[in-house]
Short mmCIF file of C-alpha atoms in Angstrom, two decimals:
data_model
loop_
_atom_site.label_atom_id
_atom_site.label_comp_id
_atom_site.label_asym_id
_atom_site.label_seq_id
_atom_site.Cartn_x
_atom_site.Cartn_y
_atom_site.Cartn_z
CA UNK A 651 -31.89 -173.53 118.87
CA UNK A 652 -35.16 -171.79 119.69
CA UNK A 653 -37.85 -173.75 121.48
CA UNK A 654 -40.56 -174.00 118.81
CA UNK A 655 -43.41 -176.45 118.36
CA UNK A 656 -44.36 -177.61 114.86
CA UNK A 657 -47.74 -179.28 114.38
CA UNK A 658 -48.78 -181.09 111.21
CA UNK A 659 -52.46 -181.90 110.71
CA UNK A 660 -53.69 -184.36 108.09
CA UNK A 661 -57.29 -183.38 107.37
CA UNK A 662 -59.94 -185.86 106.24
CA UNK A 663 -63.71 -186.08 106.18
CA UNK A 664 -64.23 -187.82 109.52
CA UNK A 665 -61.15 -187.02 111.59
CA UNK A 666 -57.90 -185.06 111.75
CA UNK A 667 -54.54 -186.68 112.49
CA UNK A 668 -52.14 -184.50 114.52
CA UNK A 669 -48.37 -184.87 114.91
CA UNK A 670 -46.09 -182.61 117.02
CA UNK A 671 -42.34 -182.07 116.51
CA UNK A 672 -39.81 -179.81 118.19
CA UNK A 673 -37.16 -177.75 116.39
CA UNK A 674 -34.77 -180.76 116.35
CA UNK A 675 -37.34 -183.04 114.73
CA UNK A 676 -38.05 -185.04 117.89
CA UNK A 677 -41.55 -186.36 118.54
CA UNK A 678 -43.15 -184.45 121.40
CA UNK A 679 -45.95 -186.94 121.90
CA UNK A 680 -47.72 -189.76 120.14
CA UNK A 681 -49.83 -188.89 117.16
CA UNK A 682 -53.44 -188.18 118.10
CA UNK A 683 -56.74 -188.22 116.22
CA UNK A 684 -59.54 -185.71 116.68
CA UNK A 685 -63.00 -185.70 115.16
CA UNK A 686 -63.37 -183.25 112.29
CA UNK A 687 -66.12 -181.25 113.98
CA UNK A 688 -66.37 -178.41 116.48
CA UNK A 689 -66.11 -180.53 119.69
CA UNK A 690 -63.15 -182.41 118.23
CA UNK A 691 -61.41 -179.17 117.28
CA UNK A 692 -61.93 -177.74 120.78
CA UNK A 693 -60.32 -180.89 122.21
CA UNK A 694 -57.42 -180.34 119.80
CA UNK A 695 -56.97 -176.75 121.00
CA UNK A 696 -56.92 -177.85 124.66
CA UNK A 697 -54.41 -180.57 123.77
CA UNK A 698 -52.11 -178.07 122.05
CA UNK A 699 -52.37 -175.70 125.03
CA UNK A 700 -51.28 -178.45 127.41
CA UNK A 701 -48.27 -179.31 125.23
CA UNK A 702 -47.26 -175.64 124.91
CA UNK A 703 -47.43 -175.12 128.67
CA UNK A 704 -45.77 -178.41 129.55
CA UNK A 705 -42.84 -177.93 127.16
CA UNK A 706 -42.50 -174.16 127.67
CA UNK A 707 -42.51 -173.62 123.91
CA UNK A 708 -41.97 -170.08 122.67
CA UNK A 709 -44.03 -170.33 119.50
CA UNK A 710 -46.46 -172.64 117.72
CA UNK A 711 -46.61 -173.27 113.96
CA UNK A 712 -49.57 -175.26 112.64
CA UNK A 713 -49.79 -176.48 109.06
CA UNK A 714 -52.36 -178.40 107.01
CA UNK A 715 -52.91 -179.14 103.36
CA UNK A 716 -55.57 -177.07 101.59
CA UNK A 717 -57.42 -180.19 100.46
CA UNK A 718 -60.90 -179.83 98.98
CA UNK A 719 -63.21 -178.07 101.47
CA UNK A 720 -62.33 -180.17 104.53
CA UNK A 721 -59.52 -177.92 105.75
CA UNK A 722 -61.33 -174.57 105.89
CA UNK A 723 -63.68 -175.06 108.91
CA UNK A 724 -60.75 -176.37 110.98
CA UNK A 725 -58.49 -173.56 109.78
CA UNK A 726 -61.10 -170.91 110.54
CA UNK A 727 -61.76 -172.29 114.03
CA UNK A 728 -58.06 -172.41 114.92
CA UNK A 729 -57.38 -168.95 113.48
CA UNK A 730 -60.22 -167.35 115.45
CA UNK A 731 -59.61 -169.27 118.70
CA UNK A 732 -59.27 -167.02 121.75
CA UNK A 733 -57.46 -169.79 123.66
CA UNK A 734 -54.54 -169.79 121.20
CA UNK A 735 -54.19 -166.01 121.07
CA UNK A 736 -52.14 -166.11 124.29
CA UNK A 737 -49.34 -167.84 122.35
CA UNK A 738 -47.22 -166.85 119.36
CA UNK A 739 -49.13 -168.86 116.77
CA UNK A 740 -48.80 -169.11 112.98
CA UNK A 741 -51.36 -171.17 111.06
CA UNK A 742 -50.63 -172.07 107.44
CA UNK A 743 -52.65 -173.71 104.70
CA UNK A 744 -50.16 -175.44 102.41
CA UNK A 745 -50.34 -176.37 98.77
CA UNK A 746 -50.67 -180.19 98.60
CA UNK A 747 -48.08 -180.19 95.81
CA UNK A 748 -45.54 -178.70 98.24
CA UNK A 749 -46.04 -181.59 100.67
CA UNK A 750 -46.13 -184.19 97.90
CA UNK A 751 -42.76 -183.09 96.55
CA UNK A 752 -41.25 -182.94 100.05
CA UNK A 753 -42.43 -186.52 100.73
CA UNK A 754 -40.24 -187.78 97.88
CA UNK A 755 -37.19 -187.07 100.05
CA UNK A 756 -38.33 -189.94 102.30
CA UNK A 757 -37.77 -193.13 100.31
CA UNK A 758 -39.96 -196.18 100.94
CA UNK A 759 -42.37 -194.29 103.19
CA UNK A 760 -45.92 -195.61 103.51
CA UNK A 761 -48.84 -193.39 102.54
CA UNK A 762 -51.21 -193.06 105.52
CA UNK A 763 -52.64 -190.37 107.79
CA UNK A 764 -49.94 -190.88 110.44
CA UNK A 765 -47.10 -190.41 107.97
CA UNK A 766 -48.84 -187.49 106.24
CA UNK A 767 -49.12 -185.49 109.47
CA UNK A 768 -45.43 -186.16 110.18
CA UNK A 769 -44.37 -184.99 106.70
CA UNK A 770 -46.38 -181.77 107.12
CA UNK A 771 -44.84 -181.07 110.54
CA UNK A 772 -41.34 -181.82 109.26
CA UNK A 773 -41.87 -179.54 106.26
CA UNK A 774 -42.82 -176.74 108.66
CA UNK A 775 -39.65 -177.40 110.64
CA UNK A 776 -37.41 -177.08 107.57
CA UNK A 777 -38.70 -173.57 106.88
CA UNK A 778 -38.48 -171.75 103.54
CA UNK A 779 -42.26 -171.76 103.38
CA UNK A 780 -44.31 -169.51 101.10
CA UNK A 781 -45.09 -166.24 102.79
CA UNK A 782 -48.39 -166.38 104.61
CA UNK A 783 -50.98 -164.21 102.87
CA UNK A 784 -54.44 -163.11 103.93
CA UNK A 785 -57.73 -163.05 102.06
CA UNK A 786 -60.83 -161.19 103.18
CA UNK A 787 -63.99 -163.17 103.76
CA UNK A 788 -65.70 -161.07 101.07
CA UNK A 789 -63.31 -162.49 98.46
CA UNK A 790 -63.91 -166.03 99.73
CA UNK A 791 -67.68 -165.51 99.48
CA UNK A 792 -67.32 -164.31 95.89
CA UNK A 793 -64.98 -167.21 95.18
CA UNK A 794 -67.63 -169.76 96.17
CA UNK A 795 -69.96 -168.38 93.49
CA UNK A 796 -67.37 -168.09 90.73
CA UNK A 797 -65.98 -171.57 91.38
CA UNK A 798 -69.47 -173.07 91.34
CA UNK A 799 -70.07 -171.32 88.02
CA UNK A 800 -66.83 -172.88 86.76
CA UNK A 801 -68.13 -176.30 87.86
CA UNK A 802 -71.44 -175.80 86.04
CA UNK A 803 -69.71 -174.65 82.85
CA UNK A 804 -67.44 -177.70 82.92
CA UNK A 805 -70.44 -179.96 83.52
CA UNK A 806 -72.28 -178.31 80.64
CA UNK A 807 -69.36 -178.96 78.27
CA UNK A 808 -69.10 -182.61 79.37
CA UNK A 809 -72.83 -183.11 78.92
CA UNK A 810 -72.69 -181.69 75.40
CA UNK A 811 -69.79 -183.97 74.48
CA UNK A 812 -71.60 -187.02 75.84
CA UNK A 813 -74.77 -186.09 73.94
CA UNK A 814 -72.77 -185.71 70.73
CA UNK A 815 -71.38 -189.22 71.15
CA UNK A 816 -74.94 -190.56 71.44
CA UNK A 817 -76.08 -188.52 68.45
CA UNK A 818 -73.59 -190.30 66.23
CA UNK A 819 -75.62 -193.48 66.71
CA UNK A 820 -79.00 -191.99 65.80
CA UNK A 821 -77.88 -189.05 63.63
CA UNK A 822 -74.32 -189.73 62.44
CA UNK A 823 -74.09 -186.75 60.06
CA UNK A 824 -75.25 -184.25 62.70
CA UNK A 825 -71.79 -183.59 64.14
CA UNK A 826 -69.94 -183.87 60.84
CA UNK A 827 -72.11 -181.61 58.66
CA UNK A 828 -73.35 -179.32 61.47
CA UNK A 829 -76.52 -177.98 59.80
CA UNK A 830 -76.87 -175.32 62.54
CA UNK A 831 -74.25 -172.88 63.80
CA UNK A 832 -75.32 -173.68 67.37
CA UNK A 833 -75.77 -177.44 67.56
CA UNK A 834 -77.57 -177.07 70.89
CA UNK A 835 -79.62 -174.00 70.03
CA UNK A 836 -83.40 -173.80 70.35
CA UNK A 837 -84.16 -174.99 66.80
CA UNK A 838 -81.68 -177.86 66.96
CA UNK A 839 -83.01 -178.99 70.35
CA UNK A 840 -86.61 -179.00 69.10
CA UNK A 841 -85.68 -181.29 66.19
CA UNK A 842 -83.68 -183.64 68.41
CA UNK A 843 -86.55 -183.90 70.89
CA UNK A 844 -89.23 -184.52 68.25
CA UNK A 845 -87.50 -187.12 66.04
CA UNK A 846 -85.88 -190.12 67.67
CA UNK A 847 -83.70 -190.93 64.62
CA UNK A 848 -82.42 -189.48 61.36
CA UNK A 849 -84.60 -191.95 59.49
CA UNK A 850 -87.77 -190.39 60.92
CA UNK A 851 -86.58 -186.86 60.13
CA UNK A 852 -85.71 -187.81 56.54
CA UNK A 853 -89.33 -188.87 55.95
CA UNK A 854 -90.63 -185.35 56.69
CA UNK A 855 -91.53 -183.36 53.50
CA UNK A 856 -89.44 -180.26 52.77
CA UNK A 857 -92.44 -177.89 53.06
CA UNK A 858 -93.38 -179.26 56.48
CA UNK A 859 -89.76 -179.05 57.58
CA UNK A 860 -89.62 -175.41 56.42
CA UNK A 861 -92.60 -174.54 58.60
CA UNK A 862 -91.05 -176.29 61.59
CA UNK A 863 -87.73 -174.44 61.19
CA UNK A 864 -89.46 -171.09 60.67
CA UNK A 865 -91.58 -171.58 63.79
CA UNK A 866 -88.70 -172.74 66.02
CA UNK A 867 -86.26 -170.07 64.85
CA UNK A 868 -88.88 -167.29 64.62
CA UNK A 869 -87.85 -166.74 60.98
CA UNK A 870 -84.22 -166.28 61.96
CA UNK A 871 -82.73 -168.05 58.93
CA UNK A 872 -82.06 -165.97 55.82
CA UNK A 873 -82.74 -168.81 53.37
CA UNK A 874 -85.19 -171.13 55.10
CA UNK A 875 -85.56 -173.38 52.06
CA UNK A 876 -81.81 -173.94 51.71
CA UNK A 877 -81.58 -174.68 55.44
CA UNK A 878 -84.45 -177.20 55.16
CA UNK A 879 -82.75 -178.98 52.28
CA UNK A 880 -79.48 -179.15 54.24
CA UNK A 881 -81.22 -180.67 57.28
CA UNK A 882 -83.06 -183.17 55.05
CA UNK A 883 -79.86 -184.25 53.29
CA UNK A 884 -78.06 -184.58 56.62
CA UNK A 885 -80.79 -186.92 57.84
CA UNK A 886 -80.79 -188.99 54.63
CA UNK A 887 -77.00 -189.43 54.64
CA UNK A 888 -76.89 -190.65 58.25
CA UNK A 889 -76.56 -194.30 59.21
CA UNK A 890 -79.66 -196.27 60.10
CA UNK A 891 -79.85 -198.30 63.33
CA UNK A 892 -82.56 -200.62 64.75
CA UNK A 893 -85.65 -198.75 65.96
CA UNK A 894 -85.59 -200.35 69.42
CA UNK A 895 -82.03 -199.04 69.97
CA UNK A 896 -82.84 -195.63 68.50
CA UNK A 897 -85.82 -195.19 70.84
CA UNK A 898 -83.75 -195.80 73.98
CA UNK A 899 -80.94 -193.51 72.83
CA UNK A 900 -83.49 -190.83 71.95
CA UNK A 901 -84.90 -191.12 75.48
CA UNK A 902 -81.42 -190.48 76.95
CA UNK A 903 -80.82 -187.56 74.58
CA UNK A 904 -84.08 -185.90 75.65
CA UNK A 905 -83.08 -186.25 79.31
CA UNK A 906 -79.68 -184.73 78.53
CA UNK A 907 -81.29 -181.78 76.76
CA UNK A 908 -83.58 -181.16 79.73
CA UNK A 909 -80.60 -181.31 82.08
CA UNK A 910 -78.71 -178.94 79.78
CA UNK A 911 -81.56 -176.42 79.97
CA UNK A 912 -81.54 -176.65 83.76
CA UNK A 913 -77.77 -176.06 83.94
CA UNK A 914 -78.07 -173.03 81.66
CA UNK A 915 -80.81 -171.62 83.90
CA UNK A 916 -78.59 -172.08 86.96
CA UNK A 917 -75.69 -170.35 85.19
CA UNK A 918 -77.94 -167.40 84.36
CA UNK A 919 -79.04 -167.16 88.00
CA UNK A 920 -75.42 -167.33 89.13
CA UNK A 921 -74.43 -164.58 86.71
CA UNK A 922 -77.10 -162.30 88.17
CA UNK A 923 -76.03 -163.13 91.73
CA UNK A 924 -72.36 -162.50 90.94
CA UNK A 925 -73.16 -159.21 89.17
CA UNK A 926 -75.15 -158.07 92.20
CA UNK A 927 -72.34 -158.97 94.59
CA UNK A 928 -69.76 -157.27 92.37
CA UNK A 929 -71.42 -153.91 93.04
CA UNK A 930 -69.62 -153.95 96.41
CA UNK A 931 -66.27 -154.08 94.59
CA UNK A 932 -65.27 -150.84 92.88
CA UNK A 933 -62.91 -152.55 90.49
CA UNK A 934 -60.90 -151.06 87.58
CA UNK A 935 -61.18 -154.30 85.58
CA UNK A 936 -64.73 -153.32 84.66
CA UNK A 937 -63.28 -150.48 82.57
CA UNK A 938 -61.77 -153.00 80.12
CA UNK A 939 -63.90 -153.55 76.98
CA UNK A 940 -64.91 -157.21 76.88
CA UNK A 941 -64.73 -157.84 80.63
CA UNK A 942 -68.03 -157.71 82.48
CA UNK A 943 -68.93 -158.29 86.14
CA UNK A 944 -68.82 -162.10 85.91
CA UNK A 945 -65.36 -162.38 84.33
CA UNK A 946 -64.00 -159.62 86.58
CA UNK A 947 -65.41 -161.44 89.61
CA UNK A 948 -63.77 -164.71 88.58
CA UNK A 949 -60.39 -162.97 88.34
CA UNK A 950 -60.42 -160.86 91.51
CA UNK A 951 -61.96 -163.67 93.61
CA UNK A 952 -58.90 -165.84 92.95
CA UNK A 953 -56.33 -163.03 93.13
CA UNK A 954 -57.65 -161.37 96.29
CA UNK A 955 -55.22 -158.67 97.38
CA UNK A 956 -52.94 -157.90 94.43
CA UNK A 957 -50.17 -156.73 96.79
CA UNK A 958 -49.35 -160.34 97.65
CA UNK A 959 -47.78 -160.69 94.19
CA UNK A 960 -44.40 -158.91 93.76
CA UNK A 961 -44.89 -158.58 90.00
CA UNK A 962 -46.91 -159.64 86.99
CA UNK A 963 -44.63 -162.65 86.40
CA UNK A 964 -45.56 -164.06 89.81
CA UNK A 965 -49.26 -163.56 89.03
CA UNK A 966 -48.83 -165.39 85.72
CA UNK A 967 -47.10 -168.26 87.50
CA UNK A 968 -49.90 -168.42 90.06
CA UNK A 969 -52.40 -168.69 87.19
CA UNK A 970 -50.35 -171.36 85.42
CA UNK A 971 -49.86 -169.17 82.33
CA UNK A 972 -46.13 -169.82 82.02
CA UNK A 973 -44.07 -172.03 79.74
CA UNK A 974 -41.21 -174.30 80.77
CA UNK A 975 -38.00 -173.93 78.78
CA UNK A 976 -36.38 -177.08 77.42
CA UNK A 977 -32.61 -176.66 77.12
CA UNK A 978 -29.64 -179.01 77.28
CA UNK A 979 -26.16 -178.02 76.13
CA UNK A 980 -26.48 -176.32 72.76
CA UNK A 981 -30.01 -177.64 72.23
CA UNK A 982 -33.02 -175.43 72.88
CA UNK A 983 -36.48 -176.88 72.35
CA UNK A 984 -38.87 -175.04 70.06
CA UNK A 985 -41.98 -176.45 71.74
CA UNK A 986 -42.46 -175.11 75.25
CA UNK A 987 -45.58 -176.63 76.85
CA UNK A 988 -47.82 -174.65 79.18
CA UNK A 989 -47.13 -175.50 82.82
CA UNK A 990 -50.81 -175.80 83.89
CA UNK A 991 -49.67 -176.11 87.52
CA UNK A 992 -51.21 -172.96 88.96
CA UNK A 993 -54.71 -171.97 89.96
CA UNK A 994 -57.01 -173.69 87.44
CA UNK A 995 -59.93 -171.38 88.26
CA UNK A 996 -57.92 -168.22 87.67
CA UNK A 997 -56.47 -169.62 84.45
CA UNK A 998 -59.99 -170.47 83.22
CA UNK A 999 -61.30 -166.95 83.81
CA UNK A 1000 -58.22 -165.38 82.21
CA UNK A 1001 -58.75 -167.54 79.10
CA UNK A 1002 -62.46 -166.72 79.01
CA UNK A 1003 -61.73 -163.01 79.44
CA UNK A 1004 -59.15 -163.11 76.64
CA UNK A 1005 -61.67 -164.80 74.35
CA UNK A 1006 -64.22 -162.09 75.10
CA UNK A 1007 -61.69 -159.30 74.60
CA UNK A 1008 -60.80 -160.62 71.16
CA UNK A 1009 -64.38 -159.87 70.14
CA UNK A 1010 -64.81 -156.50 71.88
CA UNK A 1011 -61.30 -155.01 72.16
CA UNK A 1012 -59.51 -154.00 68.95
CA UNK A 1013 -56.08 -153.86 70.64
CA UNK A 1014 -56.27 -157.47 71.81
CA UNK A 1015 -57.96 -158.60 68.59
CA UNK A 1016 -54.99 -157.40 66.57
CA UNK A 1017 -52.58 -159.04 69.01
CA UNK A 1018 -54.47 -162.35 68.70
CA UNK A 1019 -54.41 -162.19 64.89
CA UNK A 1020 -50.68 -161.49 64.88
CA UNK A 1021 -49.95 -164.47 67.13
CA UNK A 1022 -52.35 -166.65 65.14
CA UNK A 1023 -50.30 -166.13 61.96
CA UNK A 1024 -46.97 -166.95 63.60
CA UNK A 1025 -47.45 -170.73 63.52
CA UNK A 1026 -49.48 -173.41 61.79
CA UNK A 1027 -49.48 -175.76 64.77
CA UNK A 1028 -52.41 -175.19 67.14
CA UNK A 1029 -52.65 -171.53 66.07
CA UNK A 1030 -55.90 -170.74 67.92
CA UNK A 1031 -54.94 -172.31 71.26
CA UNK A 1032 -51.49 -170.75 71.16
CA UNK A 1033 -52.75 -167.29 70.19
CA UNK A 1034 -55.55 -167.39 72.77
CA UNK A 1035 -53.20 -168.44 75.58
CA UNK A 1036 -50.68 -165.74 74.66
CA UNK A 1037 -53.50 -163.20 74.63
CA UNK A 1038 -54.46 -164.36 78.13
CA UNK A 1039 -50.82 -163.94 79.18
CA UNK A 1040 -50.86 -160.39 77.84
CA UNK A 1041 -54.06 -159.80 79.81
CA UNK A 1042 -52.25 -160.86 83.01
CA UNK A 1043 -49.88 -157.90 82.61
CA UNK A 1044 -52.79 -155.54 82.10
CA UNK A 1045 -54.73 -156.87 85.10
CA UNK A 1046 -51.69 -156.60 87.35
CA UNK A 1047 -51.01 -153.03 86.25
CA UNK A 1048 -54.60 -151.87 86.72
CA UNK A 1049 -55.08 -153.54 90.10
CA UNK A 1050 -51.69 -152.62 91.56
CA UNK A 1051 -51.95 -148.98 90.45
CA UNK A 1052 -55.73 -148.78 90.87
CA UNK A 1053 -56.13 -147.24 87.43
CA UNK A 1054 -58.69 -147.40 84.64
CA UNK A 1055 -58.05 -148.91 81.23
CA UNK A 1056 -57.37 -146.65 78.25
CA UNK A 1057 -57.41 -147.61 74.57
CA UNK A 1058 -54.18 -147.12 72.54
CA UNK A 1059 -55.56 -143.86 71.12
CA UNK A 1060 -56.45 -142.57 74.59
CA UNK A 1061 -53.05 -143.58 75.93
CA UNK A 1062 -51.33 -141.72 73.11
CA UNK A 1063 -53.37 -138.61 73.83
CA UNK A 1064 -52.68 -138.96 77.55
CA UNK A 1065 -48.92 -139.12 76.93
CA UNK A 1066 -49.07 -136.01 74.75
CA UNK A 1067 -50.86 -134.12 77.50
CA UNK A 1068 -48.26 -135.25 80.03
CA UNK A 1069 -45.48 -134.15 77.69
CA UNK A 1070 -47.06 -130.71 77.32
CA UNK A 1071 -47.35 -130.37 81.10
CA UNK A 1072 -43.68 -131.28 81.57
CA UNK A 1073 -42.55 -128.85 78.87
CA UNK A 1074 -44.51 -126.02 80.51
CA UNK A 1075 -43.00 -126.68 83.94
CA UNK A 1076 -40.13 -124.61 85.33
CA UNK A 1077 -36.56 -126.00 84.99
CA UNK A 1078 -36.32 -126.44 88.78
CA UNK A 1079 -39.34 -128.77 88.89
CA UNK A 1080 -38.13 -130.77 85.88
CA UNK A 1081 -34.68 -131.14 87.46
CA UNK A 1082 -36.23 -132.29 90.74
CA UNK A 1083 -38.37 -134.91 88.97
CA UNK A 1084 -35.39 -136.18 86.97
CA UNK A 1085 -33.68 -137.14 90.22
CA UNK A 1086 -36.41 -139.64 91.07
CA UNK A 1087 -35.63 -143.32 90.84
CA UNK A 1088 -36.62 -144.69 87.40
CA UNK A 1089 -39.38 -147.31 87.26
CA UNK A 1090 -37.04 -150.04 86.03
CA UNK A 1091 -34.82 -149.57 89.10
CA UNK A 1092 -37.63 -149.67 91.60
CA UNK A 1093 -38.26 -152.74 93.71
CA UNK A 1094 -40.53 -155.42 92.21
CA UNK A 1095 -40.82 -153.51 88.93
CA UNK A 1096 -40.76 -155.19 85.51
CA UNK A 1097 -40.18 -153.68 82.10
CA UNK A 1098 -43.41 -155.18 80.78
CA UNK A 1099 -45.46 -153.43 83.42
CA UNK A 1100 -43.55 -150.21 82.83
CA UNK A 1101 -44.33 -150.14 79.10
CA UNK A 1102 -47.99 -150.98 79.58
CA UNK A 1103 -50.17 -147.95 78.95
CA UNK A 1104 -52.88 -147.40 81.53
CA UNK A 1105 -55.24 -144.61 82.37
CA UNK A 1106 -55.31 -141.78 84.84
CA UNK A 1107 -55.55 -142.45 88.57
CA UNK A 1108 -58.59 -144.49 89.57
CA UNK A 1109 -59.77 -142.48 92.56
CA UNK A 1110 -62.58 -144.71 93.76
CA UNK A 1111 -61.49 -147.03 96.53
CA UNK A 1112 -62.89 -150.41 97.44
CA UNK A 1113 -65.19 -150.37 100.48
CA UNK A 1114 -63.69 -152.07 103.51
CA UNK A 1115 -65.75 -154.38 105.68
CA UNK A 1116 -65.41 -153.58 109.36
CA UNK A 1117 -64.16 -156.43 111.56
CA UNK A 1118 -63.79 -158.62 108.46
CA UNK A 1119 -62.02 -161.93 109.09
CA UNK A 1120 -58.97 -162.68 106.97
CA UNK A 1121 -57.67 -166.13 106.16
CA UNK A 1122 -54.17 -167.29 105.32
CA UNK A 1123 -53.66 -168.55 101.81
CA UNK A 1124 -50.58 -170.50 100.71
CA UNK A 1125 -50.96 -171.95 97.24
#
């Protein structure tokens, strides 16, 4: 058996636990701890060099879990180390789920840093690892922005839900009746800030309430009197609570609304920053109606190089937009739940993009409506998720072929032009083209990608950064 060294590193905030195994699974040395900083990592590199030289190992494989943000500085330092370049080195960042499932093979094993580093090293030794992929630093930089935007959007949704739960105490009918289409719009916020309970709002005369609504909405409402009556009735039909309790809840609600405004301002600033950075990426996704720079950035930042996915099915699995089949004997389950095991960030941006395309893209709007009518159980969620799955096929086709999007009418016209060109060609050229391998027989091809209509060749190429660092990604 070849003389290989396998090193598992359990990464944590303060220190990194290192365990070395040979190809037979024997311990090369005792497990060692190194500080999770630059001096500690340099000591780790020198330690690995001494083991490689002492044991005359032919190659070195280092693995660590891609946990939070703790792994990346260590990974980057090891990958760019000049001291390790003299050896045959492979450095992998592993999906924590891969290690967690492998650990189950060891029954009654304790959960600690020492055991974790051993499990990682042993998993490296067994092989059959996901193929190591690379991601440019420019994608990682964009990813930091899009993931932070995801975090702010999630925080915004949680803050709204928490505020709604408080509003039920002071304004119980607010969430049930919903007097405004946007319950956290400018007009609604002004009312919630000014009146600390529904009782106080109910005491306001209709005429005065009309003036307040007209001023806050800038005369946006078509029937201001009807809207004023609805708000007044909503306040009167709400429960009444003690004033001392209502005042404290109102204080919290005002703080939440201020925090909500701040989060929305940060999201707007992020959108501008992302749009500016996206100008460096000449991307065909921007040709799709309903997908702007922010949604396109969220998708390509997580995908990176599309060539690392053999087909659209693998991309869908990576995004977690697949459904597990339930089958036993002659029974086949009708309900197939979404896996939700892939990249949560990519899945979020695919869902958001699908929701936007339903509004701005007639082709996907009709597809959504058709799927919506197929069932009465969770029709919106099901139809939206299936629309996102359809979008995965489109994104894969456009990125892999570097082509622009065409509407169904444009695709039909494009096919007619191609047919005319073929008919006008000489028999020799047609015969030569007919000998080519069909798309369905080509490697990594899928029928769904084949039947997807796309546009003419997208000639603009993405600018390459000179001397750009690339990082291995295994998720």
